[in-house]
């Protein structure tokens, strides 16, 4: 059996190694048009920033190491230019010599990945305008920085690679501005959770121009003008296009394979395409989202590796199935960690799922053990069934641990209340006896039992302030004096029982505290005395983060960038 693989990196290289482990006699040929067959995409920004100092560390395998270990014929700088399913051949061009030849196959795996989205804008392609996807892109960017010592950069777009690059450029001392049409960074987050990311970036000196449209680029001597709709242009020493990726599926289209979202390759759960003996894996394929069941595109290394293994299993006579993508992700943003899994609230509603949510602000470990820091968690679940849909966490240490627990719970089909039953490891340096994930379960269980009602930051301004409701802030007087919502009267939770007679029994009560713990306790006190009450989920801490982010977004950014 002869297997030809188009593209290396996560999907293709994994498939090649798995094929050899299952079939020692198979002939395996991999064609990769770049000069690197297996490299760490996610490490590229850290090489530019100097965190990773040795470029060899980016290369996971070389053609030589693959041959020594697996006897796989890895051919870099070879581009497959056409697929002929009727003759089971591919046309290949050796980019080093210009030679063109045909290669036969019994089975074909497509792992072409995705390319940086290149909008049809004036000026795309000028000098000092970069993209970041391959090792070659990385080396070009780092060489430019080392030779020209730029002082300013504009990034068009704010996805994972873009945000990582922002951090690394800022750490090099560059003045960095992010411009994009969406009003928030990182699509996996909801706007309320993205507020913490935006605050972190602004604190580190990054300028954010969100909700703005880039209309083109123009060379300006040794600098680049970024043309912004309805605003003066920005001027910077360099510009990076980071507005997303597009499935690289021209070969598949020309060969007559069925295509889906954004031209992605349609595959079944065995990673088979619509054409016999052709498989496809990685960023180029359309998958099912495991939470919504809808078609999706998710460009992540974990799914690509799994898909490569599955395709190899099935080529070798197995029956492996891809169960769908959940979209689990984590990113470092300076000293902050941000993670997500499943779907966010916005996506759930777009999918027609009636959902609810809880916010909590637990410590990363036991409060009495030094060094703990607050994290903010948002857990989204389906109303009625309490099926877990997704989670987002912003914090510092321990974020990755909790998101992985929640990702596992979602995959296992647990409900929100069942989170309380998870037996999670505890020691003071690592967690609390009631882990944050358990706490989320307690909160969702309380909602399911009708023990508490909640409202959210977006509801605060619409609360009745005409005397038809009682608005109470149950924090301490000092906290209240430092800032409070309009119309809320201060009555600390510890004094609440002594003032019950002063609270009208015929009016609803709305409660606020710092993180929603004290307001929950106040709700339980009041409800047992016959009052109907609701409290602010996420508390004053979440509310102020959202309000401050909205205010910052409205501020006019000075036109241009400092020389």
Short mmCIF file of N, CA, C and O in Angstrom, two decimals, residues 261-375:
data_model
loop_
_atom_site.label_atom_id
_atom_site.label_comp_id
_atom_site.label_asym_id
_atom_site.label_seq_id
_atom_site.Cartn_x
_atom_site.Cartn_y
_atom_site.Cartn_z
N UNK A 261 -18.24 24.96 4.76
CA UNK A 261 -18.09 26.32 5.27
C UNK A 261 -16.77 26.94 4.80
O UNK A 261 -15.71 26.35 4.94
N UNK A 262 -16.85 28.14 4.23
CA UNK A 262 -15.67 28.88 3.79
C UNK A 262 -14.77 28.05 2.88
O UNK A 262 -13.54 28.21 2.88
N UNK A 263 -15.39 27.15 2.11
CA UNK A 263 -14.61 26.33 1.20
C UNK A 263 -13.86 25.20 1.85
O UNK A 263 -12.96 24.60 1.24
N UNK A 264 -14.18 24.87 3.10
CA UNK A 264 -13.52 23.76 3.79
C UNK A 264 -13.93 22.43 3.19
O UNK A 264 -14.95 22.32 2.51
N UNK A 265 -13.14 21.40 3.46
CA UNK A 265 -13.39 20.07 2.92
C UNK A 265 -14.38 19.33 3.80
O UNK A 265 -14.20 19.23 5.01
N UNK A 266 -15.43 18.80 3.20
CA UNK A 266 -16.42 18.03 3.92
C UNK A 266 -15.91 16.61 4.12
O UNK A 266 -15.49 15.95 3.16
N UNK A 267 -15.91 16.14 5.36
CA UNK A 267 -15.49 14.77 5.68
C UNK A 267 -16.54 14.13 6.58
O UNK A 267 -17.33 14.82 7.23
N UNK A 268 -16.54 12.79 6.62
CA UNK A 268 -17.38 12.09 7.59
C UNK A 268 -16.59 11.86 8.87
O UNK A 268 -15.46 12.34 9.01
N UNK A 269 -17.15 11.11 9.80
CA UNK A 269 -16.46 10.94 11.08
C UNK A 269 -15.26 9.99 10.99
O UNK A 269 -14.52 9.84 11.97
N UNK A 270 -15.06 9.38 9.81
CA UNK A 270 -13.85 8.60 9.58
C UNK A 270 -12.77 9.41 8.86
O UNK A 270 -11.75 8.88 8.47
N UNK A 271 -13.03 10.69 8.68
CA UNK A 271 -12.16 11.63 7.98
C UNK A 271 -12.06 11.34 6.49
O UNK A 271 -11.11 11.75 5.81
N UNK A 272 -13.07 10.65 5.94
CA UNK A 272 -13.13 10.38 4.50
C UNK A 272 -13.83 11.52 3.78
O UNK A 272 -14.85 12.04 4.24
N UNK A 273 -13.29 11.92 2.65
CA UNK A 273 -13.92 12.96 1.84
C UNK A 273 -14.98 12.33 0.95
O UNK A 273 -15.26 11.13 1.03
N UNK A 274 -15.56 13.14 0.08
CA UNK A 274 -16.60 12.64 -0.82
C UNK A 274 -16.04 11.79 -1.96
O UNK A 274 -16.80 11.17 -2.70
N UNK A 275 -14.71 11.74 -2.11
CA UNK A 275 -14.07 10.95 -3.16
C UNK A 275 -13.40 9.74 -2.53
O UNK A 275 -12.65 9.88 -1.56
N UNK A 276 -13.65 8.54 -3.05
CA UNK A 276 -13.05 7.32 -2.47
C UNK A 276 -11.54 7.40 -2.36
O UNK A 276 -10.87 7.94 -3.25
N UNK A 277 -11.02 6.87 -1.27
CA UNK A 277 -9.58 6.75 -1.01
C UNK A 277 -8.88 8.08 -0.76
O UNK A 277 -7.65 8.14 -0.73
N UNK A 278 -9.65 9.16 -0.59
CA UNK A 278 -9.06 10.44 -0.23
C UNK A 278 -9.61 10.87 1.14
O UNK A 278 -10.82 10.94 1.34
N UNK A 279 -8.68 11.12 2.05
CA UNK A 279 -9.01 11.56 3.41
C UNK A 279 -8.53 13.01 3.58
O UNK A 279 -7.67 13.48 2.84
N UNK A 280 -9.07 13.70 4.57
CA UNK A 280 -8.62 15.06 4.85
C UNK A 280 -8.66 15.31 6.35
O UNK A 280 -9.55 14.81 7.05
N UNK A 281 -7.69 16.08 6.84
CA UNK A 281 -7.56 16.33 8.28
C UNK A 281 -7.07 17.76 8.50
O UNK A 281 -6.55 18.41 7.60
N UNK A 282 -7.25 18.25 9.72
CA UNK A 282 -6.65 19.51 10.13
C UNK A 282 -7.51 20.73 9.87
O UNK A 282 -8.73 20.66 9.75
N UNK A 283 -6.85 21.87 9.76
CA UNK A 283 -7.53 23.16 9.67
C UNK A 283 -8.36 23.32 8.41
O UNK A 283 -9.20 24.22 8.33
N UNK A 284 -8.14 22.47 7.43
CA UNK A 284 -8.85 22.60 6.15
C UNK A 284 -10.20 21.91 6.14
O UNK A 284 -10.96 22.07 5.19
N UNK A 285 -10.54 21.14 7.19
CA UNK A 285 -11.76 20.34 7.13
C UNK A 285 -12.88 20.95 7.96
O UNK A 285 -12.66 21.63 8.96
N UNK A 286 -14.09 20.67 7.52
CA UNK A 286 -15.29 21.03 8.27
C UNK A 286 -15.61 19.92 9.26
O UNK A 286 -15.56 18.74 8.91
N UNK A 287 -15.89 20.31 10.51
CA UNK A 287 -16.18 19.32 11.55
C UNK A 287 -17.55 19.61 12.16
O UNK A 287 -18.17 20.64 11.89
N UNK A 288 -18.01 18.71 12.99
CA UNK A 288 -19.20 18.93 13.79
C UNK A 288 -18.77 19.45 15.16
O UNK A 288 -17.84 18.91 15.77
N UNK A 289 -19.43 20.50 15.62
CA UNK A 289 -19.16 20.93 16.98
C UNK A 289 -19.85 19.96 17.93
O UNK A 289 -21.05 19.70 17.80
N UNK A 290 -19.10 19.43 18.87
CA UNK A 290 -19.62 18.36 19.71
C UNK A 290 -20.70 18.85 20.68
O UNK A 290 -21.46 18.03 21.22
N UNK A 291 -20.80 20.15 20.90
CA UNK A 291 -21.84 20.68 21.81
C UNK A 291 -23.11 21.02 21.05
O UNK A 291 -24.20 20.63 21.44
N UNK A 292 -22.99 21.73 19.94
CA UNK A 292 -24.18 22.17 19.19
C UNK A 292 -24.60 21.18 18.12
O UNK A 292 -25.76 21.22 17.68
N UNK A 293 -23.68 20.32 17.67
CA UNK A 293 -23.98 19.42 16.56
C UNK A 293 -23.94 20.10 15.21
O UNK A 293 -24.20 19.46 14.18
N UNK A 294 -23.61 21.39 15.18
CA UNK A 294 -23.59 22.14 13.93
C UNK A 294 -22.22 22.05 13.26
O UNK A 294 -21.21 21.79 13.90
N UNK A 295 -22.21 22.28 11.93
CA UNK A 295 -20.95 22.32 11.21
C UNK A 295 -20.12 23.49 11.71
O UNK A 295 -20.64 24.56 12.03
N UNK A 296 -18.80 23.28 11.75
CA UNK A 296 -17.93 24.31 12.32
C UNK A 296 -16.54 24.22 11.72
O UNK A 296 -16.16 23.20 11.13
N UNK A 297 -15.79 25.29 11.86
CA UNK A 297 -14.37 25.33 11.55
C UNK A 297 -13.61 25.69 12.82
O UNK A 297 -13.89 26.72 13.44
N UNK A 298 -12.67 24.84 13.23
CA UNK A 298 -11.90 25.10 14.43
C UNK A 298 -10.44 24.82 14.13
O UNK A 298 -10.05 23.66 13.93
N UNK A 299 -9.64 25.87 14.08
CA UNK A 299 -8.23 25.72 13.73
C UNK A 299 -7.40 25.57 15.01
O UNK A 299 -6.88 26.55 15.55
N UNK A 300 -7.30 24.35 15.49
CA UNK A 300 -6.56 24.06 16.71
C UNK A 300 -5.70 22.81 16.50
O UNK A 300 -6.08 21.89 15.77
N UNK A 301 -4.56 22.78 17.18
CA UNK A 301 -3.60 21.69 16.97
C UNK A 301 -4.12 20.36 17.50
O UNK A 301 -3.87 19.30 16.89
N UNK A 302 -4.82 20.38 18.64
CA UNK A 302 -5.30 19.13 19.23
C UNK A 302 -6.20 18.35 18.30
O UNK A 302 -5.96 17.16 18.03
N UNK A 303 -7.27 18.96 17.77
CA UNK A 303 -8.12 18.25 16.81
C UNK A 303 -7.37 17.76 15.58
O UNK A 303 -7.62 16.66 15.09
N UNK A 304 -6.44 18.55 15.06
CA UNK A 304 -5.69 18.14 13.87
C UNK A 304 -4.90 16.87 14.14
O UNK A 304 -4.85 15.96 13.30
N UNK A 305 -4.26 16.79 15.30
CA UNK A 305 -3.51 15.58 15.65
C UNK A 305 -4.43 14.37 15.76
O UNK A 305 -4.10 13.29 15.25
N UNK A 306 -5.57 14.54 16.40
CA UNK A 306 -6.51 13.42 16.54
C UNK A 306 -7.00 12.96 15.18
O UNK A 306 -7.13 11.75 14.91
N UNK A 307 -7.33 13.91 14.31
CA UNK A 307 -7.84 13.56 12.98
C UNK A 307 -6.80 12.82 12.15
O UNK A 307 -7.14 11.87 11.42
N UNK A 308 -5.54 13.23 12.25
CA UNK A 308 -4.49 12.51 11.53
C UNK A 308 -4.38 11.07 11.98
O UNK A 308 -4.22 10.15 11.17
N UNK A 309 -4.48 10.85 13.26
CA UNK A 309 -4.42 9.49 13.81
C UNK A 309 -5.61 8.67 13.34
O UNK A 309 -5.47 7.49 12.96
N UNK A 310 -6.81 9.29 13.32
CA UNK A 310 -8.01 8.57 12.91
C UNK A 310 -7.95 8.18 11.44
O UNK A 310 -8.30 7.05 11.07
N UNK A 311 -7.51 9.11 10.60
CA UNK A 311 -7.38 8.79 9.17
C UNK A 311 -6.43 7.62 8.97
O UNK A 311 -6.70 6.70 8.18
N UNK A 312 -5.29 7.63 9.66
CA UNK A 312 -4.33 6.54 9.53
C UNK A 312 -4.92 5.22 10.01
O UNK A 312 -4.73 4.17 9.37
N UNK A 313 -5.63 5.24 11.12
CA UNK A 313 -6.27 4.02 11.62
C UNK A 313 -7.18 3.41 10.56
O UNK A 313 -7.16 2.19 10.32
N UNK A 314 -7.99 4.24 9.94
CA UNK A 314 -8.97 3.73 8.98
C UNK A 314 -8.33 3.27 7.68
O UNK A 314 -8.79 2.29 7.08
N UNK A 315 -7.28 3.93 7.28
CA UNK A 315 -6.54 3.47 6.09
C UNK A 315 -5.97 2.08 6.33
O UNK A 315 -5.91 1.24 5.41
N UNK A 316 -5.59 1.82 7.56
CA UNK A 316 -4.99 0.53 7.90
C UNK A 316 -6.02 -0.51 8.34
O UNK A 316 -5.66 -1.52 8.97
N UNK A 317 -7.28 -0.27 8.03
CA UNK A 317 -8.31 -1.27 8.28
C UNK A 317 -9.06 -1.13 9.57
O UNK A 317 -9.90 -1.99 9.89
N UNK A 318 -8.80 -0.08 10.32
CA UNK A 318 -9.50 0.13 11.57
C UNK A 318 -10.85 0.82 11.36
O UNK A 318 -11.30 1.04 10.24
N UNK A 319 -11.48 1.17 12.45
CA UNK A 319 -12.76 1.88 12.39
C UNK A 319 -12.78 2.95 13.49
O UNK A 319 -13.56 2.89 14.42
N UNK A 320 -11.90 3.92 13.35
CA UNK A 320 -11.82 5.02 14.31
C UNK A 320 -12.75 6.14 13.88
O UNK A 320 -12.91 6.40 12.68
N UNK A 321 -13.33 6.82 14.85
CA UNK A 321 -14.31 7.87 14.56
C UNK A 321 -13.94 9.16 15.27
O UNK A 321 -13.52 9.14 16.43
N UNK A 322 -14.13 10.28 14.56
CA UNK A 322 -13.93 11.59 15.17
C UNK A 322 -15.25 12.06 15.76
O UNK A 322 -16.25 12.17 15.04
N UNK A 323 -15.26 12.33 17.06
CA UNK A 323 -16.50 12.63 17.77
C UNK A 323 -16.89 14.10 17.71
O UNK A 323 -17.91 14.49 18.28
N UNK A 324 -16.10 14.90 17.02
CA UNK A 324 -16.41 16.32 16.92
C UNK A 324 -15.45 17.16 17.72
O UNK A 324 -14.68 16.66 18.55
N UNK A 325 -15.48 18.45 17.48
CA UNK A 325 -14.58 19.38 18.13
C UNK A 325 -15.32 20.18 19.20
O UNK A 325 -16.44 20.63 18.99
N UNK A 326 -14.66 20.38 20.31
CA UNK A 326 -15.26 21.11 21.43
C UNK A 326 -14.68 22.51 21.56
O UNK A 326 -15.24 23.36 22.24
N UNK A 327 -13.52 22.74 20.92
CA UNK A 327 -12.95 24.08 20.91
C UNK A 327 -12.25 24.49 22.19
O UNK A 327 -12.20 25.67 22.52
N UNK A 328 -11.67 23.54 22.91
CA UNK A 328 -10.95 23.89 24.14
C UNK A 328 -9.67 24.64 23.79
O UNK A 328 -8.92 24.24 22.90
N UNK A 329 -9.41 25.73 24.52
CA UNK A 329 -8.24 26.55 24.21
C UNK A 329 -7.75 27.26 25.45
O UNK A 329 -8.50 27.48 26.41
N UNK A 330 -6.48 27.63 25.44
CA UNK A 330 -5.89 28.39 26.53
C UNK A 330 -4.82 29.30 25.94
O UNK A 330 -4.16 28.93 24.96
N UNK A 331 -4.65 30.48 26.50
CA UNK A 331 -3.67 31.42 26.00
C UNK A 331 -3.08 32.21 27.15
O UNK A 331 -3.78 32.56 28.11
N UNK A 332 -1.80 32.48 27.06
CA UNK A 332 -1.10 33.35 28.01
C UNK A 332 -1.13 34.77 27.47
O UNK A 332 -0.78 35.00 26.31
N UNK A 333 -1.55 35.72 28.30
CA UNK A 333 -1.54 37.13 27.92
C UNK A 333 -0.78 37.89 29.00
O UNK A 333 -1.33 38.20 30.06
N UNK A 334 0.51 38.12 28.77
CA UNK A 334 1.41 38.63 29.78
C UNK A 334 1.36 37.69 30.98
O UNK A 334 1.63 36.50 30.82
N UNK A 335 1.00 38.15 32.17
CA UNK A 335 0.97 37.24 33.33
C UNK A 335 -0.41 36.65 33.56
O UNK A 335 -0.64 35.95 34.55
N UNK A 336 -1.33 36.90 32.66
CA UNK A 336 -2.71 36.39 32.78
C UNK A 336 -2.90 35.15 31.93
O UNK A 336 -2.23 34.98 30.90
N UNK A 337 -3.80 34.28 32.34
CA UNK A 337 -4.17 33.10 31.56
C UNK A 337 -5.66 33.17 31.24
O UNK A 337 -6.47 33.47 32.12
N UNK A 338 -6.00 32.90 29.99
CA UNK A 338 -7.39 32.94 29.54
C UNK A 338 -7.70 31.62 28.85
O UNK A 338 -6.92 31.17 27.99
N UNK A 339 -8.80 31.00 29.20
CA UNK A 339 -9.12 29.68 28.64
C UNK A 339 -10.62 29.57 28.39
O UNK A 339 -11.43 30.25 29.00
N UNK A 340 -10.97 28.69 27.46
CA UNK A 340 -12.37 28.47 27.12
C UNK A 340 -12.56 27.05 26.61
O UNK A 340 -11.62 26.42 26.11
N UNK A 341 -13.77 26.55 26.75
CA UNK A 341 -14.13 25.26 26.18
C UNK A 341 -15.61 25.26 25.85
O UNK A 341 -16.39 26.03 26.43
N UNK A 342 -16.01 24.42 24.91
CA UNK A 342 -17.40 24.36 24.50
C UNK A 342 -17.81 25.62 23.76
O UNK A 342 -17.01 26.20 23.03
N UNK A 343 -19.05 26.04 23.94
CA UNK A 343 -19.54 27.25 23.28
C UNK A 343 -19.78 28.35 24.31
O UNK A 343 -20.08 28.07 25.48
N UNK A 344 -19.63 29.59 23.86
CA UNK A 344 -19.95 30.69 24.75
C UNK A 344 -21.44 31.00 24.66
O UNK A 344 -22.18 30.38 23.89
N UNK A 345 -21.87 31.97 25.45
CA UNK A 345 -23.29 32.30 25.50
C UNK A 345 -23.80 32.78 24.15
O UNK A 345 -24.88 32.38 23.69
N UNK A 346 -23.01 33.62 23.49
CA UNK A 346 -23.43 34.17 22.20
C UNK A 346 -23.64 33.06 21.18
O UNK A 346 -24.65 33.03 20.47
N UNK A 347 -22.69 32.13 21.09
CA UNK A 347 -22.79 31.04 20.13
C UNK A 347 -23.96 30.12 20.46
O UNK A 347 -24.67 29.64 19.57
N UNK A 348 -24.17 29.85 21.75
CA UNK A 348 -25.29 28.99 22.15
C UNK A 348 -26.62 29.59 21.70
O UNK A 348 -27.48 28.89 21.17
N UNK A 349 -26.77 30.88 21.90
CA UNK A 349 -28.02 31.53 21.50
C UNK A 349 -28.19 31.54 19.99
O UNK A 349 -29.29 31.34 19.47
N UNK A 350 -27.08 31.75 19.27
CA UNK A 350 -27.14 31.70 17.81
C UNK A 350 -27.53 30.32 17.32
O UNK A 350 -28.15 30.18 16.25
N UNK A 351 -27.16 29.29 18.07
CA UNK A 351 -27.50 27.91 17.72
C UNK A 351 -28.92 27.54 18.14
O UNK A 351 -29.35 26.40 17.95
N UNK A 352 -29.63 28.49 18.71
CA UNK A 352 -31.01 28.24 19.13
C UNK A 352 -31.15 27.52 20.45
O UNK A 352 -32.21 26.96 20.75
N UNK A 353 -30.10 27.55 21.26
CA UNK A 353 -30.13 26.88 22.56
C UNK A 353 -30.54 27.89 23.62
O UNK A 353 -29.93 28.95 23.77
N UNK A 354 -31.58 27.59 24.38
CA UNK A 354 -32.02 28.44 25.48
C UNK A 354 -31.07 28.19 26.65
O UNK A 354 -31.10 27.12 27.26
N UNK A 355 -30.24 29.16 26.96
CA UNK A 355 -29.18 28.91 27.93
C UNK A 355 -29.22 29.90 29.09
O UNK A 355 -29.87 30.95 29.03
N UNK A 356 -28.52 29.54 30.13
CA UNK A 356 -28.34 30.37 31.31
C UNK A 356 -26.86 30.34 31.65
O UNK A 356 -26.06 29.62 31.00
N UNK A 357 -26.47 31.05 32.70
CA UNK A 357 -25.05 31.16 33.03
C UNK A 357 -24.88 31.47 34.50
O UNK A 357 -25.79 32.00 35.15
N UNK A 358 -23.71 31.16 35.01
CA UNK A 358 -23.30 31.62 36.34
C UNK A 358 -21.90 32.20 36.22
O UNK A 358 -21.08 31.75 35.40
N UNK A 359 -21.64 33.22 37.04
CA UNK A 359 -20.31 33.79 37.18
C UNK A 359 -19.84 33.55 38.61
O UNK A 359 -20.63 33.61 39.56
N UNK A 360 -18.56 33.30 38.78
CA UNK A 360 -17.99 33.22 40.12
C UNK A 360 -16.55 33.70 40.09
O UNK A 360 -15.90 33.70 39.03
N UNK A 361 -16.09 34.14 41.24
CA UNK A 361 -14.74 34.72 41.35
C UNK A 361 -13.97 34.05 42.48
O UNK A 361 -13.69 34.66 43.51
N UNK A 362 -13.63 32.78 42.32
CA UNK A 362 -12.93 32.06 43.39
C UNK A 362 -11.43 32.36 43.40
O UNK A 362 -10.87 32.86 42.43
N UNK A 363 -10.79 32.03 44.51
CA UNK A 363 -9.33 32.10 44.59
C UNK A 363 -8.74 30.87 43.90
O UNK A 363 -9.35 29.80 43.87
N UNK A 364 -7.53 31.03 43.40
CA UNK A 364 -6.87 29.92 42.72
C UNK A 364 -6.51 28.80 43.67
O UNK A 364 -6.43 27.64 43.28
N UNK A 365 -6.27 29.13 44.93
CA UNK A 365 -6.07 28.10 45.95
C UNK A 365 -6.55 28.64 47.29
O UNK A 365 -7.10 29.74 47.36
N UNK A 366 -6.37 27.87 48.33
CA UNK A 366 -6.89 28.25 49.64
C UNK A 366 -6.46 29.66 50.02
O UNK A 366 -5.29 30.02 49.91
N UNK A 367 -7.42 30.46 50.50
CA UNK A 367 -7.14 31.86 50.78
C UNK A 367 -6.11 32.08 51.86
O UNK A 367 -5.40 33.08 51.85
N UNK A 368 -5.99 31.13 52.80
CA UNK A 368 -5.03 31.31 53.89
C UNK A 368 -3.60 30.93 53.47
O UNK A 368 -2.66 31.20 54.22
N UNK A 369 -3.45 30.31 52.28
CA UNK A 369 -2.11 29.98 51.81
C UNK A 369 -1.62 31.12 50.93
O UNK A 369 -2.34 31.55 50.01
N UNK A 370 -0.42 31.64 51.15
CA UNK A 370 0.03 32.84 50.44
C UNK A 370 0.07 32.66 48.92
O UNK A 370 0.32 31.56 48.42
N UNK A 371 -0.18 33.76 48.22
CA UNK A 371 0.01 33.78 46.77
C UNK A 371 -1.22 33.52 45.93
O UNK A 371 -1.13 33.57 44.69
N UNK A 372 -2.35 33.25 46.55
CA UNK A 372 -3.54 32.99 45.76
C UNK A 372 -4.04 34.23 45.04
O UNK A 372 -3.89 35.35 45.51
N UNK A 373 -4.62 34.03 43.87
CA UNK A 373 -5.17 35.13 43.09
C UNK A 373 -6.57 34.77 42.61
O UNK A 373 -6.90 33.60 42.40
N UNK A 374 -7.37 35.81 42.42
CA UNK A 374 -8.75 35.62 42.01
C UNK A 374 -8.81 35.26 40.53
O UNK A 374 -8.08 35.82 39.70
N UNK A 375 -9.66 34.32 40.19
CA UNK A 375 -9.99 34.05 38.79
C UNK A 375 -11.47 34.32 38.59
O UNK A 375 -12.26 34.31 39.55
#
